[in-house]
mmCIF file of C-alpha atoms and ligand atoms in Angstrom:
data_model
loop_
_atom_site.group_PDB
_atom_site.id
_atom_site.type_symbol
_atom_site.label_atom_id
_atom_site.label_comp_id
_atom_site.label_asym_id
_atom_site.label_seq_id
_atom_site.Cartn_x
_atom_site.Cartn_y
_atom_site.Cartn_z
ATOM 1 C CA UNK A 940 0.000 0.000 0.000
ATOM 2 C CA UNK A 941 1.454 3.096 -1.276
ATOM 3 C CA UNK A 942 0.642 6.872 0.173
ATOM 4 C CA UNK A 943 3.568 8.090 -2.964
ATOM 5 C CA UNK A 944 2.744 10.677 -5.100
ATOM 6 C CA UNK A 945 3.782 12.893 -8.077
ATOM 7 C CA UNK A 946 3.370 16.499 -8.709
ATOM 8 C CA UNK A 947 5.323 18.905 -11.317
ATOM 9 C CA UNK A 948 6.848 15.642 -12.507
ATOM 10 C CA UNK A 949 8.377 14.884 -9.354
ATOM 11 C CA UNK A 950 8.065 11.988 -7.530
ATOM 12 C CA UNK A 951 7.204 12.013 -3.509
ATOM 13 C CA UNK A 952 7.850 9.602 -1.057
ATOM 14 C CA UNK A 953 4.769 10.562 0.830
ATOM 15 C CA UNK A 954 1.951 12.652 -0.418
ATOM 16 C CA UNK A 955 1.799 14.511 2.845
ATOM 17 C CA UNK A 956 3.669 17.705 4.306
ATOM 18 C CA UNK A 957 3.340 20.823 6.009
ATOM 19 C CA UNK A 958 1.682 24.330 5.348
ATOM 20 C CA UNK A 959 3.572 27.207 5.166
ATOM 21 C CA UNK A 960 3.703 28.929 8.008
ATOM 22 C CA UNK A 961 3.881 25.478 10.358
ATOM 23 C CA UNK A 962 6.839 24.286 11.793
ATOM 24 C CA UNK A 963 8.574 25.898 9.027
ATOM 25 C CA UNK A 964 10.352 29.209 9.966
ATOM 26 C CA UNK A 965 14.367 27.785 9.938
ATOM 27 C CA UNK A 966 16.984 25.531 9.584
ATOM 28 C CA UNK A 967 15.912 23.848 12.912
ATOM 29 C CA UNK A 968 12.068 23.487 12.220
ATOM 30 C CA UNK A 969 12.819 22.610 8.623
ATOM 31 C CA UNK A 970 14.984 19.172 9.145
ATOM 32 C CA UNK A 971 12.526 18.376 11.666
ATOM 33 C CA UNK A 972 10.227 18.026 8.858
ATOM 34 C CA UNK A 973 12.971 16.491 6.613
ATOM 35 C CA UNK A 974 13.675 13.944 8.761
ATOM 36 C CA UNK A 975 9.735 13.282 9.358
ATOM 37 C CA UNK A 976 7.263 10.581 7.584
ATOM 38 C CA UNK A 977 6.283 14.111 5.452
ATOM 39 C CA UNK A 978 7.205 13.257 1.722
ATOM 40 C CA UNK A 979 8.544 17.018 1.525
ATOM 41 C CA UNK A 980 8.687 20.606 2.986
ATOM 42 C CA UNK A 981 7.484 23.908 2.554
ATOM 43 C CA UNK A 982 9.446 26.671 3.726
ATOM 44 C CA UNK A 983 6.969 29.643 5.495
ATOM 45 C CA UNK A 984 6.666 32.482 2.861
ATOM 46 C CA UNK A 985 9.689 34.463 2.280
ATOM 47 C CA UNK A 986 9.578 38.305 1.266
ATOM 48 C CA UNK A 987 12.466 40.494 -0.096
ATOM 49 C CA UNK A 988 13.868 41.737 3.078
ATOM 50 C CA UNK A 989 13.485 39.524 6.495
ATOM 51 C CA UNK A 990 10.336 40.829 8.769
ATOM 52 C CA UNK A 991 9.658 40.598 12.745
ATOM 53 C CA UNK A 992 5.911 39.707 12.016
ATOM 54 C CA UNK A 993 3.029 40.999 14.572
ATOM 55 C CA UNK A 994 3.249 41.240 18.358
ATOM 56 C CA UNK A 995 2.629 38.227 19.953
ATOM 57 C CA UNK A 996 0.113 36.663 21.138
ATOM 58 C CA UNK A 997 -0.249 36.231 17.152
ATOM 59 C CA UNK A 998 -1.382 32.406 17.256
ATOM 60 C CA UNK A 999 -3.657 30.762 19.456
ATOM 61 C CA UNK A 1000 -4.428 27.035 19.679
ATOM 62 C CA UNK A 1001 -8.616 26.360 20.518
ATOM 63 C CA UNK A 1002 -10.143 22.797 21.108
ATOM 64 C CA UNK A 1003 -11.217 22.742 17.588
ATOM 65 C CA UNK A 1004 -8.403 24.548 15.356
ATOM 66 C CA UNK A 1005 -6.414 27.549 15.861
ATOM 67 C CA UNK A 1006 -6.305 31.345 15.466
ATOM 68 C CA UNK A 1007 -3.499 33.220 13.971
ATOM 69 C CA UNK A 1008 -2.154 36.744 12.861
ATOM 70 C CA UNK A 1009 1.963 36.225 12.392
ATOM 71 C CA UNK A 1010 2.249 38.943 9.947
ATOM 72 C CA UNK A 1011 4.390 37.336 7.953
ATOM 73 C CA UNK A 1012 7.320 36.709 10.366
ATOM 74 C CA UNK A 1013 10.383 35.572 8.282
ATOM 75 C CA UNK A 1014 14.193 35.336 8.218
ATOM 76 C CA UNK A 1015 14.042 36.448 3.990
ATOM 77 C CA UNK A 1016 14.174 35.100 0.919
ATOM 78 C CA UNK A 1017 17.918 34.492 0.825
ATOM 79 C CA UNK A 1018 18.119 32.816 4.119
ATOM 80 C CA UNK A 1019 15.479 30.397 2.262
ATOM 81 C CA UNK A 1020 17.170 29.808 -0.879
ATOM 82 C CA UNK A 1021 20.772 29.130 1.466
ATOM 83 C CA UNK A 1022 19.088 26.856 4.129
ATOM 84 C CA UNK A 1023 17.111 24.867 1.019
ATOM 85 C CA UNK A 1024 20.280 24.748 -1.307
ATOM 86 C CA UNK A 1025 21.922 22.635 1.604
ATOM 87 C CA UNK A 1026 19.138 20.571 1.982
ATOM 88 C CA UNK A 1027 19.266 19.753 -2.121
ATOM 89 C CA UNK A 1028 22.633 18.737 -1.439
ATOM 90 C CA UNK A 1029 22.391 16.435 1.716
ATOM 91 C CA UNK A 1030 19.373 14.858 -0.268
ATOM 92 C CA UNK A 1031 19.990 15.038 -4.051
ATOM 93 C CA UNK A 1032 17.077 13.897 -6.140
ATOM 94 C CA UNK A 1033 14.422 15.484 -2.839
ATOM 95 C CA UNK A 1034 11.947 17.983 -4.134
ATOM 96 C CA UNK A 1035 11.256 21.218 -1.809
ATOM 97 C CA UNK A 1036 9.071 23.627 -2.259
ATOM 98 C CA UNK A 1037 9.773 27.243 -1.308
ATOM 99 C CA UNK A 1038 6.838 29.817 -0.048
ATOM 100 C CA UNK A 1039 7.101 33.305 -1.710
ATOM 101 C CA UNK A 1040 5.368 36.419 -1.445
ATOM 102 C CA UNK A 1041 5.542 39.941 -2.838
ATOM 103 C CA UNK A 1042 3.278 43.037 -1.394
ATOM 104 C CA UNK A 1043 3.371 44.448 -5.439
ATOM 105 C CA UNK A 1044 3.778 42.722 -8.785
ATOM 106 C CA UNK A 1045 7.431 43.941 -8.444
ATOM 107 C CA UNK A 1046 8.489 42.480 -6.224
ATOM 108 C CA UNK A 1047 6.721 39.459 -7.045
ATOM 109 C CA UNK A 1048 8.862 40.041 -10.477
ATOM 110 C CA UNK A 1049 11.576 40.445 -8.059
ATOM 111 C CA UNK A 1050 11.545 38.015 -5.839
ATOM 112 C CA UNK A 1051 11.408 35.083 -8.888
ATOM 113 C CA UNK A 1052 14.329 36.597 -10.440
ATOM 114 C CA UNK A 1053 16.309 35.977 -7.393
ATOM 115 C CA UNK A 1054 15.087 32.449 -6.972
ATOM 116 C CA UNK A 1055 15.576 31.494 -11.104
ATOM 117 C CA UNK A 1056 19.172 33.034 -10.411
ATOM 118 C CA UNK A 1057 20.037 30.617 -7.620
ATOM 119 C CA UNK A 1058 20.471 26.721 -7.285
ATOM 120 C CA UNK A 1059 16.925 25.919 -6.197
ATOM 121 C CA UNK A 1060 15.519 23.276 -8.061
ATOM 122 C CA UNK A 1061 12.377 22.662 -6.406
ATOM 123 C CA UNK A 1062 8.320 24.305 -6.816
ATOM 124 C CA UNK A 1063 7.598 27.299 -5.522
ATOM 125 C CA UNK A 1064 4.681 28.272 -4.050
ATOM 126 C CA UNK A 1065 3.230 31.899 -4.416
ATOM 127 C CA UNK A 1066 1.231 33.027 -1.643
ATOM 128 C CA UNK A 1067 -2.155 34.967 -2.839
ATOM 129 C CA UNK A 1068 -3.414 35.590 0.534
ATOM 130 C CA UNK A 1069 -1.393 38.672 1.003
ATOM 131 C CA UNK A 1070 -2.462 42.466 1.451
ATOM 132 C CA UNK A 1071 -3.349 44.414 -1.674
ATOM 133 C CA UNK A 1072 -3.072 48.389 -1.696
ATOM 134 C CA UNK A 1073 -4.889 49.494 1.461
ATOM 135 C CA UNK A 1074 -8.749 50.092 0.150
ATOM 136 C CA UNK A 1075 -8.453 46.770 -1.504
ATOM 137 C CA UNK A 1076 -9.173 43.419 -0.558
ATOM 138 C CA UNK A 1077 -6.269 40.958 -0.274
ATOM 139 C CA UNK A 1078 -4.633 39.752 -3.661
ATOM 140 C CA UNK A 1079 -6.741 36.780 -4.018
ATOM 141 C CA UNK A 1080 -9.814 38.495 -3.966
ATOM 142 C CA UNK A 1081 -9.415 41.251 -6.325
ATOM 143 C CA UNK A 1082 -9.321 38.759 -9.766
ATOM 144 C CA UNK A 1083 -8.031 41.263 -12.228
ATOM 145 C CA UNK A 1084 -4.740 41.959 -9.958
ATOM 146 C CA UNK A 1085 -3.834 38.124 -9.613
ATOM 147 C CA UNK A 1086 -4.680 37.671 -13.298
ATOM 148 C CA UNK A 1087 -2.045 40.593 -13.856
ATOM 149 C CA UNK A 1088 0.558 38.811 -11.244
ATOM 150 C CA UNK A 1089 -0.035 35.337 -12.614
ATOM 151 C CA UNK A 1090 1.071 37.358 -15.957
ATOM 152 C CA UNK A 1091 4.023 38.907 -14.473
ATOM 153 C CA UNK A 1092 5.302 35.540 -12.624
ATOM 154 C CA UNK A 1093 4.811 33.648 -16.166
ATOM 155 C CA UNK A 1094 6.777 36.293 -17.612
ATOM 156 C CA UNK A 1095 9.542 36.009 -15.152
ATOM 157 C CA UNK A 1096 9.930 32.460 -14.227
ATOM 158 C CA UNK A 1097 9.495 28.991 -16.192
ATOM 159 C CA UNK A 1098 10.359 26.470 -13.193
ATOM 160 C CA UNK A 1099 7.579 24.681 -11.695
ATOM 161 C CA UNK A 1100 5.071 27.239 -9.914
ATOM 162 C CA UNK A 1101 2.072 26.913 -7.760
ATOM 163 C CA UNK A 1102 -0.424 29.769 -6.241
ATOM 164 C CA UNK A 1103 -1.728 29.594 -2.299
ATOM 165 C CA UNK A 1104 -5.357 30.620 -2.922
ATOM 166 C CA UNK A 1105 -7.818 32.022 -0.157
ATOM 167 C CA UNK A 1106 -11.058 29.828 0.461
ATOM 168 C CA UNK A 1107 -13.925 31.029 -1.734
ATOM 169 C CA UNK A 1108 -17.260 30.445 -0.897
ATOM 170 C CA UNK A 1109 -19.854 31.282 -4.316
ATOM 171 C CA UNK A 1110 -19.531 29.101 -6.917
ATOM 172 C CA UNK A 1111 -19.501 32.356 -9.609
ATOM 173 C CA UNK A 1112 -16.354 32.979 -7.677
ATOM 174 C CA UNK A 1113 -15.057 29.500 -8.056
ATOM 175 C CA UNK A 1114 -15.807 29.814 -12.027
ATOM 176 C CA UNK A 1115 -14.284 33.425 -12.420
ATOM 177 C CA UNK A 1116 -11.228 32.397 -10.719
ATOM 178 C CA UNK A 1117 -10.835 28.551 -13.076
ATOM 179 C CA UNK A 1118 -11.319 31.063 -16.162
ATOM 180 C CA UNK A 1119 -8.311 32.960 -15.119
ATOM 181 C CA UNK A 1120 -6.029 30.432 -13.255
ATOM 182 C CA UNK A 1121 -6.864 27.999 -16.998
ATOM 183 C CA UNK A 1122 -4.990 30.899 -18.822
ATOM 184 C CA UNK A 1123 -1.376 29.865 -17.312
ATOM 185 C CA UNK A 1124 0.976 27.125 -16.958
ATOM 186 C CA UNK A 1125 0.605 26.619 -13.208
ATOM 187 C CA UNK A 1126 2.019 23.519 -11.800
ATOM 188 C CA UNK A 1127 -0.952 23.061 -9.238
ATOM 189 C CA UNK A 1128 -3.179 25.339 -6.867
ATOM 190 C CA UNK A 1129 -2.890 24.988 -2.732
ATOM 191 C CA UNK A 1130 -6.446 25.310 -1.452
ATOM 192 C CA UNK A 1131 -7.038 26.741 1.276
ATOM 193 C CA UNK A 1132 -5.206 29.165 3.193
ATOM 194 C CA UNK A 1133 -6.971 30.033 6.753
ATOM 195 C CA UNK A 1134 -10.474 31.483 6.815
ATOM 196 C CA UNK A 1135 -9.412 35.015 7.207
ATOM 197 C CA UNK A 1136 -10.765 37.419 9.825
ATOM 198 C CA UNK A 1137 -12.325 34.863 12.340
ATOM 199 C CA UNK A 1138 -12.825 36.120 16.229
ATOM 200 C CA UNK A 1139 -11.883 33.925 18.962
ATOM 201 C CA UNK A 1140 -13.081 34.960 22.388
ATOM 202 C CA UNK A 1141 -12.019 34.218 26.190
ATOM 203 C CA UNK A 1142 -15.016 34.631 27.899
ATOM 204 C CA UNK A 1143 -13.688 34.402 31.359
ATOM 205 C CA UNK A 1144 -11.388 37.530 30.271
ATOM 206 C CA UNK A 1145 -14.617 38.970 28.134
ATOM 207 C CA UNK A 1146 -11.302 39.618 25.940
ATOM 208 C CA UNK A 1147 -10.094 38.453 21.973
ATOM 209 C CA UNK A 1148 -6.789 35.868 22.319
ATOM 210 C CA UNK A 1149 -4.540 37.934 19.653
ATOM 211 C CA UNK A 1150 -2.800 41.107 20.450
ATOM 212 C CA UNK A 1151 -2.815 41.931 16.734
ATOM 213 C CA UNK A 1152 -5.939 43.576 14.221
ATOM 214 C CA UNK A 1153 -7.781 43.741 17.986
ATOM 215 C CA UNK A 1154 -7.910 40.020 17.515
ATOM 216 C CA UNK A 1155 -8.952 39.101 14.201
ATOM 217 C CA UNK A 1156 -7.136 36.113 12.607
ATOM 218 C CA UNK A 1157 -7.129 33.599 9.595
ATOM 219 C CA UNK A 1158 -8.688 30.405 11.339
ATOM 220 C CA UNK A 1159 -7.567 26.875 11.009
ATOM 221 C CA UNK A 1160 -8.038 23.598 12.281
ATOM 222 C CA UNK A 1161 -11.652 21.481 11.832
ATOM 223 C CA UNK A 1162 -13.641 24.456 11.677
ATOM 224 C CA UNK A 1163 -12.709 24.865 7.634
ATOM 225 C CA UNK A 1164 -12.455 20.950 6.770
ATOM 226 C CA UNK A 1165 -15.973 21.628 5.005
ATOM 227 C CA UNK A 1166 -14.691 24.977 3.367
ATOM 228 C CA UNK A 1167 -11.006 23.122 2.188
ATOM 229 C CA UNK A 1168 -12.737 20.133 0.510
ATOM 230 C CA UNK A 1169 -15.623 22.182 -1.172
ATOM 231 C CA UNK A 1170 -12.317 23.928 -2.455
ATOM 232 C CA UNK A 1171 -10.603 21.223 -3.307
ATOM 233 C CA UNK A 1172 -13.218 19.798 -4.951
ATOM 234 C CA UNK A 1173 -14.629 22.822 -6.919
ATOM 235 C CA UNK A 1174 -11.245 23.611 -8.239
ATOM 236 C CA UNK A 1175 -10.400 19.665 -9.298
ATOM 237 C CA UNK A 1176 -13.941 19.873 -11.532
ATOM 238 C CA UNK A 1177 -13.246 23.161 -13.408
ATOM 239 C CA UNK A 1178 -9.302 23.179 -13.675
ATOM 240 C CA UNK A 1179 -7.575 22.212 -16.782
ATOM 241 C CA UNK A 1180 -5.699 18.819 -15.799
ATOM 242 C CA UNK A 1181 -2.245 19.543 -15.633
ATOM 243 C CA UNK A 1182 -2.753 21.992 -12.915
ATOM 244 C CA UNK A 1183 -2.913 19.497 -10.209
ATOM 245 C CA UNK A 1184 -4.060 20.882 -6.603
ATOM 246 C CA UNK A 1185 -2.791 20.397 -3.000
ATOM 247 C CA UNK A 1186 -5.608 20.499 -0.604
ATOM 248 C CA UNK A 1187 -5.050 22.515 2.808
ATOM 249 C CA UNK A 1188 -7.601 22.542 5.566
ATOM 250 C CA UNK A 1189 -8.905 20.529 8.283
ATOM 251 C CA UNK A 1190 -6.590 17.430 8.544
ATOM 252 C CA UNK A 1191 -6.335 15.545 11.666
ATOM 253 C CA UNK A 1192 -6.494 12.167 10.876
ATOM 254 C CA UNK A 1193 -5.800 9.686 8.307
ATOM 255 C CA UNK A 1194 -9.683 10.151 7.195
ATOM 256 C CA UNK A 1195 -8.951 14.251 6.457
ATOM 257 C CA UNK A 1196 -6.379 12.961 3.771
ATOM 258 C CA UNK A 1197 -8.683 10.372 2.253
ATOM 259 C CA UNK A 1198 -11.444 12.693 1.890
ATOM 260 C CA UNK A 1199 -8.976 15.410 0.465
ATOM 261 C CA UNK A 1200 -7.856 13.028 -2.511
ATOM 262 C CA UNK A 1201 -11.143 11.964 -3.188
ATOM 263 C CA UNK A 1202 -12.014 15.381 -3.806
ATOM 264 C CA UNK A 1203 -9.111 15.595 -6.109
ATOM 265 C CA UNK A 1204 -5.715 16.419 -4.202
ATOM 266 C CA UNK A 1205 -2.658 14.906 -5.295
ATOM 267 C CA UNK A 1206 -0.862 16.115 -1.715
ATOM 268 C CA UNK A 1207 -1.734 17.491 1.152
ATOM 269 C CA UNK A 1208 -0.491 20.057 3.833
ATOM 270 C CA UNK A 1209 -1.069 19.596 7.568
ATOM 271 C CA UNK A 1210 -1.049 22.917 9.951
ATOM 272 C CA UNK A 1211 -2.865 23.601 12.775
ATOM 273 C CA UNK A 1212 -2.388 19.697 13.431
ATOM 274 C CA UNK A 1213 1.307 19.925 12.479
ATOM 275 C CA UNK A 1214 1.390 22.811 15.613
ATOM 276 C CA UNK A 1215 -0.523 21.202 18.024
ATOM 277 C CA UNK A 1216 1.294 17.613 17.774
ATOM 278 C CA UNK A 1217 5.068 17.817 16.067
ATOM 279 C CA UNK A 1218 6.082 16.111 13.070
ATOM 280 C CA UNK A 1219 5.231 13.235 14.011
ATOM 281 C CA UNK A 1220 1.154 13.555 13.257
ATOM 282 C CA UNK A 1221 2.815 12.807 9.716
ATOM 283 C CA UNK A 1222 3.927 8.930 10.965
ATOM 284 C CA UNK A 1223 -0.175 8.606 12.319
ATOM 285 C CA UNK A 1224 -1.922 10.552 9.734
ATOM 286 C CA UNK A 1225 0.158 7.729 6.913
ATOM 287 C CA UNK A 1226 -0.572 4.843 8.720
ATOM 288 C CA UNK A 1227 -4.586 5.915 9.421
ATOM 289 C CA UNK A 1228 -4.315 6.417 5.482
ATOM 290 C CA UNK A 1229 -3.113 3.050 4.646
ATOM 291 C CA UNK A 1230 -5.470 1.475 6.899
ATOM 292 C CA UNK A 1231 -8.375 3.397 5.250
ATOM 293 C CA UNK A 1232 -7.081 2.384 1.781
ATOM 294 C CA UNK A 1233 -6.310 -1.492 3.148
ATOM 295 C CA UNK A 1234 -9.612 -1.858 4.214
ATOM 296 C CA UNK A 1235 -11.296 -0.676 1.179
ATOM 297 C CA UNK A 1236 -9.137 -2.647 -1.247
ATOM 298 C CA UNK A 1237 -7.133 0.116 -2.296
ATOM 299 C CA UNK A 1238 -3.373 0.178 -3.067
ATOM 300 C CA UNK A 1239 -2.091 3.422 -4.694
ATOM 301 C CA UNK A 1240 -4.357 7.257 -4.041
ATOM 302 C CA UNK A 1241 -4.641 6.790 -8.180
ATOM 303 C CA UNK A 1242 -7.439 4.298 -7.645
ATOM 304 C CA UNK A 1243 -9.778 6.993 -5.468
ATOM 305 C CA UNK A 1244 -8.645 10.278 -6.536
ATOM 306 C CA UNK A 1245 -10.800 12.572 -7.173
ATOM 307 C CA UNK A 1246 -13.367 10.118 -7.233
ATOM 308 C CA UNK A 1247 -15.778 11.189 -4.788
ATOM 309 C CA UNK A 1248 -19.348 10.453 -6.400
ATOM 310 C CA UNK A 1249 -21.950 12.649 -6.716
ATOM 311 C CA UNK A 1250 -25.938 11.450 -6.359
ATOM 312 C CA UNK A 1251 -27.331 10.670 -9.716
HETATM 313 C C1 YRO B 1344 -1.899 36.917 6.084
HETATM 314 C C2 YRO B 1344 -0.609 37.444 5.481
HETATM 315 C C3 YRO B 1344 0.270 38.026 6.584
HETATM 316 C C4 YRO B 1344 -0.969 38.554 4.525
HETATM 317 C C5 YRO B 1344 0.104 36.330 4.693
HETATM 318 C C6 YRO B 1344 0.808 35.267 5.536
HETATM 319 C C7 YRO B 1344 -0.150 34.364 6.251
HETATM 320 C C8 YRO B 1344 -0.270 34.370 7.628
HETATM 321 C C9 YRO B 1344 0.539 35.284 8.496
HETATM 322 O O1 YRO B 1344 1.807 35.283 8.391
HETATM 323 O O2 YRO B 1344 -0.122 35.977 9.294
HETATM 324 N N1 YRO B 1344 -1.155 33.551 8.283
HETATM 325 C C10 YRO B 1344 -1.960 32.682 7.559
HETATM 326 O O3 YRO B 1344 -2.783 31.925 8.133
HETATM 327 N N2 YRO B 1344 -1.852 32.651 6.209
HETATM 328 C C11 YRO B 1344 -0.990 33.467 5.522
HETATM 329 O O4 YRO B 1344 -0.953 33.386 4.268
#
């Protein structure tokens, strides 16, 4: 029984790993993931210069998921590209991916120029959630602007490329955004990042649980299992085939992961589980998998992807 998996034309070990942002952030976190059942990392998003992120309490773990409003906290896109060209040389062959993200299209433009011009040979992933020009909601809801930035980034950059896309909710939304991601050579789609803006409240304190945005955060965890595999799923019926998708959301057990791939997802990416219980959620969530697929007579995720059946 196999949980292996390919995406860009690269083969993984394990179709699982984490979300950017998770257990992610250097060197330290990074081989812990490495040297985890995870078939691969990502790194957390890098931007042009290094960032100190929001004051803290930023994330905050609930019975059912998690709250969170970093800011972005990371050491830079250079420390990235260093830490993940040593890693393609202790494990030639490995695939990483790298987390990227610009706050215009230049430095978007930017920021793939420095990664074509270095030795990383892995995917990168863009991430869409972040802020647009103040009036304007973040990039990926405002389609026109991440039709111009896919534009830009296919301009710039031929490696293998993937966008982190927001969760959507109408299904005019989910067409209008297939129309435009159909136009370009993606490599695959990551659905979903958090459900932004959520409020989490201590009522013993009558007070929010996040010192930043006076408490509002992107929310993660079970509450958006639903939301991620409606995702998932919506994108995997209107997407041209060779985008492939990575599905994001909800996972806490080897049944999450199932029910991700039958919606469509050729990986997946653990978080707010990945916080709460270490790397090694990624030995239980694989072995929960391959009981699933044992029991149902299932040896490779090719015989159930996206297969999830709808009522005649
Ligand atoms: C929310 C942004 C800070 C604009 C982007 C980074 C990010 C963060 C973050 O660093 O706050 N948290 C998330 O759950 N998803 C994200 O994509």
């Amino acid at each position: 029984i196999s949980t292996a998996t390919k995406l860009a034309n690269r083969s993984f070990s394990n179709c699982m790993m984490n979300a950017a942002g998770v257990w992610c952030m250097d060197e330290a976190e990074l081989t812990a993931i490495d040297d985890s059942a995870a078939g691969t990392f990502v790194t957390k998003s890098g931007t042009l210069v290094s960032r100190p992120g929001n004051p803290e309490p930023r994330y905050y773990e609930t019975a059912l998921g998690s709250i969170n409003s970093m800011g972005l906290p990371n050491h830079g896109i250079d420390y990235y590209l260093d830490v993940v060209a040593a890693f393609q040389k202790k494990n030639p062959g490995k695939t990483y991916f790298l987390s990227c993200t610009g706050f215009s299209i230049e430095q978007d433009q930017t920021l793939l120029r420095k990664i074509k011009d270095s030795e990383f040979n892995g995917i990168v992933e863009l991430n869409l959630s972040c802020p647009n020009v103040p009036g304007k909601p973040q990039i990926g809801y405002d389609f026109e602007t991440v039709d111009q930035i896919l534009a830009a980034v296919f301009a710039e950059y031929d490696g293998p490329l993937g966008v982190k896309l927001p969760p959507y909710f109408d299904l005019v939304h989910f067409d209008q955004m297939a129309v435009i991601l159909n136009k370009y050579p993606l490599a695959y789609i990551n659905s979903i990042n958090s459900i932004g803006n959520g409020l989490y409240i201590d009522d013993e304190k009558e007070e929010v649980v996040i010192k930043p945005k006076n408490g509002f955060g992107g929310i993660g965890g079970e509450y958006v299992k639903p939301t991620a595999l409606a995702n998932v799923h919506a994108f995997y019926q209107r997407l041209k085939p060779e985008i492939q998708i990575i599905g994001t959301g909800g996972i806490t057990s080897g049944r999450d992961v199932f029910e991700h791939i039958l919606c469509g997802a050729s990986m997946v990416q653990v978080g707010t589980e990945l916080a709460k219980e270490g790397p090694q959620v990624f030995e239980r969530l694989t072995k929960e998998l391959q009981d699933i697929m044992a029991a149902k007579g299932y040896t490779t995720l090719a015989d159930f992807r996206g297969k999830l059946r709808h009522q005649d």
